[in-house]
């Protein structure tokens, strides 16, 4: 018992070990009472604590939970591009776990927003894995700094809700490594989440819970994960196969621990594997012990509400602001229209649904701050058709206002965990009302509330300003007032592209799949990686967002720091007379590559707060991975030698400076064979010398002379050298043999 506070696994009976690998009930680990190991509580997540009141049962009532601070869901928080703020949100959630004696909070969820129709896009961070990983890591670090654990989920490839429990996501190794795994990888390597939750779906034919490649080879052997893996709720369909694959914990329990016992006895489970899985559970309990022993801890509801407000402020993205209609003047005659101003939509539906500690709507905030405004709901938040009386009332207050502030968005029933959306349109009755109001009064500013992307063009057509407010959590009202009245400049940037039409999305050809599977045919070309590479028009690009302040970026410099690494620096200046924040973004654009690569990819960002007139230098390091792609041929990351352009900008479509760097490459190579093409021989350093020898032999007549014109050179370059006889007859056979012999001699 030396290094473990609780007995180590060798002091447990087989039955006790088996019991540790499933939960005690829907929200508790299964302790081993006889050995003094407690069964701590674990619960949702991810943007606040959803501690079910139905404890000690197997119920999963989604709406009956202990009040907790409702922070902005990831759809909002991801737009902050502020890892430090996100870390503070994590710290606050960790404190709430300590008070509520919850050992692990089930989040964050870092699956890629492959398609905006995905039902859980509101819970996920981005279409970009670098951004998702570098933001969500703050939640993990923040929560865990309080002595409680996180559960990074859903590992991996839960990118749609349609058929989510069964669907087979067929994804290339390259797309997995470059798009669907890196957010997990970054967080595992930098923050060691205590737990990971596997996804429901299959990946390339194997359920995640039973996927040895995923849970053991990649997660533990390659990335060095030290924690435990639990199943998503009901995702474990074969206890024995899952345990062998590397799943420590089945949640909720299926009361089948005897299966583990039998399998360990008859050799279907290696005793060492059971020990590893069970020991992981003891270690988890051990890590949580100190925080779970704290008595009478009380977090500050007020302070956490304030953190939620600050987070909400940075979650909003100003998409349009013609004639600087925003910020509003407090003494202006304002008409507020839209039920969302009174009944905010502040979080998504499903397992993440939180009972907030407080709730302040925008209208409440106006009243609290003594700001006068007329209000009309304009529409109802259900899916019923337009209500003429409500519309008439709204038009009446709009008529004589200086500014009309319209709150539009998606009602709760339109998006949730459990189903995908059919389109990205706002309800027709809201758009109809907007058009009518804009006819009455052209000074319209729209605030949008939606978890996943909506089509903004029909809104922007009738509004001078559009503020995408996503879902803002419980303090959205005051946060909105701060931004709309200019107490703070908006500083959010889009974590996902707003497309011109959902039909433009690269995954639409394979969405949401058929007959139990979905092919990720777009490969690595997800979101802006597709739109930017193929020059497609979008409504608002990835990384975009306006401020009341204006900024200039200058003195961009890129220096090599190693064979395949670089440092980027730039000076950003607030050239306006209002305070604000700018996010400098670094994209890497590869030159000529052996594989089809996106035209550029985000590899660094830094948000900087600048007072009016202030300047700061930002410095970002690009490691080797920033330039690499996953090679299926090598089964490894590859950095090719050559030129790469490092771009510095403020969105994926607004690059202010580009610098070319020449990298040495990683020097990885594979032996040439008769199946290597003539072009591959030419490109290889040893192969090139052999080709030179071939050419010399052609000149002196000992081998056939290769045709010497551009067309034929290209033709021959594409042929494996064992095909040369087809073109050159028996002499071609001699040529192939000569090349292989020369190569063997040179590489001995
Ligand atoms: C969700 C998870 C959640 C779990 C427990 C599942 O249906 O996919 O995200 O943590 O339920 O509520």
Short mmCIF file of N, CA, C and O and ligand atoms in Angstrom, two decimals, residues 26-27 42-46 50 60 62 105-107 109 120 123-124 151 153-154 158 161 164-165 197-200 230-234 251-252 350-352 417-418, ligand 1:
data_model
loop_
_atom_site.label_atom_id
_atom_site.label_comp_id
_atom_site.label_asym_id
_atom_site.label_seq_id
_atom_site.Cartn_x
_atom_site.Cartn_y
_atom_site.Cartn_z
N UNK A 26 -26.00 5.59 -12.03
CA UNK A 26 -25.82 6.46 -13.20
C UNK A 26 -24.80 7.56 -12.98
O UNK A 26 -24.18 8.04 -13.93
N UNK A 27 -24.58 7.97 -11.73
CA UNK A 27 -23.72 9.13 -11.49
C UNK A 27 -22.63 8.89 -10.45
O UNK A 27 -22.07 9.84 -9.92
N UNK A 42 -19.68 11.44 -10.28
CA UNK A 42 -19.19 12.08 -11.51
C UNK A 42 -20.43 12.57 -12.25
O UNK A 42 -21.45 11.88 -12.25
N UNK A 43 -20.37 13.75 -12.83
CA UNK A 43 -21.59 14.23 -13.48
C UNK A 43 -21.30 15.29 -14.54
O UNK A 43 -20.22 15.84 -14.61
N UNK A 44 -22.32 15.55 -15.42
CA UNK A 44 -22.16 16.55 -16.49
C UNK A 44 -21.91 17.91 -15.89
O UNK A 44 -22.32 18.19 -14.76
N UNK A 45 -21.31 18.79 -16.59
CA UNK A 45 -20.69 19.07 -17.84
C UNK A 45 -21.64 19.42 -19.02
O UNK A 45 -22.84 19.29 -18.93
N UNK A 46 -20.93 20.09 -19.99
CA UNK A 46 -19.57 20.63 -19.87
C UNK A 46 -19.46 22.12 -19.53
O UNK A 46 -18.37 22.56 -19.16
N UNK A 50 -24.02 19.86 -13.86
CA UNK A 50 -25.41 19.38 -13.84
C UNK A 50 -25.46 18.20 -12.89
O UNK A 50 -25.41 17.05 -13.28
N UNK A 60 -31.89 9.44 -15.43
CA UNK A 60 -31.09 10.47 -16.06
C UNK A 60 -32.00 11.66 -16.40
O UNK A 60 -32.06 12.10 -17.53
N UNK A 62 -32.90 15.07 -17.18
CA UNK A 62 -31.98 16.09 -17.67
C UNK A 62 -32.20 17.47 -17.07
O UNK A 62 -31.33 18.32 -17.13
N UNK A 105 -16.09 16.23 -13.61
CA UNK A 105 -17.14 16.87 -14.41
C UNK A 105 -16.97 16.40 -15.85
O UNK A 105 -15.85 16.35 -16.37
N UNK A 106 -18.08 16.03 -16.48
CA UNK A 106 -18.03 15.37 -17.78
C UNK A 106 -17.93 16.37 -18.92
O UNK A 106 -18.91 16.78 -19.52
N UNK A 107 -16.76 16.81 -19.21
CA UNK A 107 -16.47 17.75 -20.27
C UNK A 107 -15.02 18.15 -20.16
O UNK A 107 -14.34 17.71 -19.21
N UNK A 109 -16.16 18.88 -24.34
CA UNK A 109 -16.35 18.07 -25.55
C UNK A 109 -15.64 18.77 -26.71
O UNK A 109 -15.98 19.90 -27.02
N UNK A 120 -24.90 18.75 -31.79
CA UNK A 120 -24.14 19.16 -30.61
C UNK A 120 -23.12 20.25 -30.94
O UNK A 120 -22.21 20.50 -30.13
N UNK A 123 -22.20 22.59 -28.25
CA UNK A 123 -21.36 22.09 -27.14
C UNK A 123 -19.91 21.96 -27.55
O UNK A 123 -19.06 21.70 -26.71
N UNK A 124 -19.65 22.02 -28.84
CA UNK A 124 -18.30 21.79 -29.34
C UNK A 124 -17.65 23.11 -29.72
O UNK A 124 -18.31 24.14 -29.82
N UNK A 151 -13.57 15.10 -17.91
CA UNK A 151 -13.69 13.97 -18.83
C UNK A 151 -13.75 14.53 -20.24
O UNK A 151 -14.77 15.07 -20.69
N UNK A 153 -14.31 14.64 -23.90
CA UNK A 153 -15.22 13.77 -24.64
C UNK A 153 -15.49 14.34 -26.02
O UNK A 153 -15.16 15.51 -26.26
N UNK A 154 -16.05 13.63 -26.94
CA UNK A 154 -16.39 12.21 -26.94
C UNK A 154 -15.39 11.59 -27.90
O UNK A 154 -15.43 11.87 -29.10
N UNK A 158 -17.50 11.96 -32.74
CA UNK A 158 -18.95 12.18 -32.62
C UNK A 158 -19.25 13.51 -33.31
O UNK A 158 -19.22 14.56 -32.71
N UNK A 161 -25.44 13.73 -34.77
CA UNK A 161 -26.35 13.08 -33.83
C UNK A 161 -27.19 12.01 -34.52
O UNK A 161 -27.64 11.08 -33.88
N UNK A 164 -26.38 8.36 -33.84
CA UNK A 164 -25.09 8.50 -33.15
C UNK A 164 -24.68 7.26 -32.35
O UNK A 164 -23.51 7.04 -32.11
N UNK A 165 -25.66 6.46 -31.92
CA UNK A 165 -25.32 5.29 -31.10
C UNK A 165 -24.73 4.14 -31.92
O UNK A 165 -24.11 3.24 -31.38
N UNK A 197 -13.89 10.31 -22.10
CA UNK A 197 -15.12 9.56 -22.36
C UNK A 197 -15.12 9.16 -23.83
O UNK A 197 -14.95 10.01 -24.71
N UNK A 198 -15.30 7.88 -24.08
CA UNK A 198 -15.31 7.45 -25.48
C UNK A 198 -16.67 7.78 -26.09
O UNK A 198 -17.65 8.00 -25.40
N UNK A 199 -16.70 7.82 -27.40
CA UNK A 199 -17.94 8.18 -28.11
C UNK A 199 -18.81 6.95 -28.31
O UNK A 199 -18.38 5.82 -28.10
N UNK A 200 -20.05 7.20 -28.75
CA UNK A 200 -20.98 6.10 -29.02
C UNK A 200 -20.65 5.39 -30.33
O UNK A 200 -20.81 4.19 -30.47
N UNK A 230 -13.69 6.21 -19.71
CA UNK A 230 -15.04 5.71 -19.39
C UNK A 230 -15.87 5.69 -20.67
O UNK A 230 -15.55 6.37 -21.65
N UNK A 231 -16.94 4.92 -20.62
CA UNK A 231 -17.81 4.88 -21.79
C UNK A 231 -18.76 6.08 -21.74
O UNK A 231 -19.06 6.59 -20.66
N UNK A 232 -19.21 6.55 -22.91
CA UNK A 232 -20.35 7.45 -22.87
C UNK A 232 -21.51 6.61 -22.32
O UNK A 232 -21.45 5.38 -22.24
N UNK A 233 -22.57 7.30 -21.94
CA UNK A 233 -23.64 6.61 -21.21
C UNK A 233 -24.35 5.59 -22.10
O UNK A 233 -25.14 5.95 -22.97
N UNK A 234 -24.00 4.34 -21.90
CA UNK A 234 -24.61 3.28 -22.70
C UNK A 234 -23.80 2.92 -23.94
O UNK A 234 -24.30 2.23 -24.82
N UNK A 251 -20.20 3.12 -18.00
CA UNK A 251 -21.20 4.00 -17.39
C UNK A 251 -22.44 4.04 -18.27
O UNK A 251 -22.30 4.12 -19.49
N UNK A 252 -23.62 4.13 -17.70
CA UNK A 252 -23.91 3.70 -16.34
C UNK A 252 -23.77 2.18 -16.28
O UNK A 252 -23.63 1.54 -17.32
N UNK A 350 -30.30 18.89 -23.74
CA UNK A 350 -29.69 17.57 -23.61
C UNK A 350 -28.95 17.43 -22.29
O UNK A 350 -29.27 18.10 -21.30
N UNK A 351 -27.93 16.60 -22.29
CA UNK A 351 -27.24 16.25 -21.04
C UNK A 351 -26.48 17.42 -20.44
O UNK A 351 -26.05 17.35 -19.30
N UNK A 352 -26.28 18.50 -21.20
CA UNK A 352 -25.52 19.63 -20.67
C UNK A 352 -26.43 20.68 -20.02
O UNK A 352 -25.96 21.73 -19.61
N UNK A 417 -28.76 18.24 -28.36
CA UNK A 417 -28.16 16.90 -28.41
C UNK A 417 -29.27 15.94 -28.84
O UNK A 417 -30.43 16.14 -28.53
N UNK A 418 -28.91 14.90 -29.54
CA UNK A 418 -29.89 13.85 -29.85
C UNK A 418 -30.43 13.89 -31.26
O UNK A 418 -30.92 12.89 -31.76
C1 LIG B 1 -23.86 12.28 -23.54
C2 LIG B 1 -22.65 12.68 -22.72
C3 LIG B 1 -23.06 12.87 -21.29
C4 LIG B 1 -23.69 11.59 -20.78
C5 LIG B 1 -24.14 11.69 -19.33
C6 LIG B 1 -24.59 11.10 -22.94
O1 LIG B 1 -25.78 10.88 -23.60
O2 LIG B 1 -23.46 11.95 -24.85
O3 LIG B 1 -22.10 13.84 -23.23
O4 LIG B 1 -21.94 13.23 -20.52
O5 LIG B 1 -24.83 11.31 -21.56
O6 LIG B 1 -25.20 12.56 -19.21
#
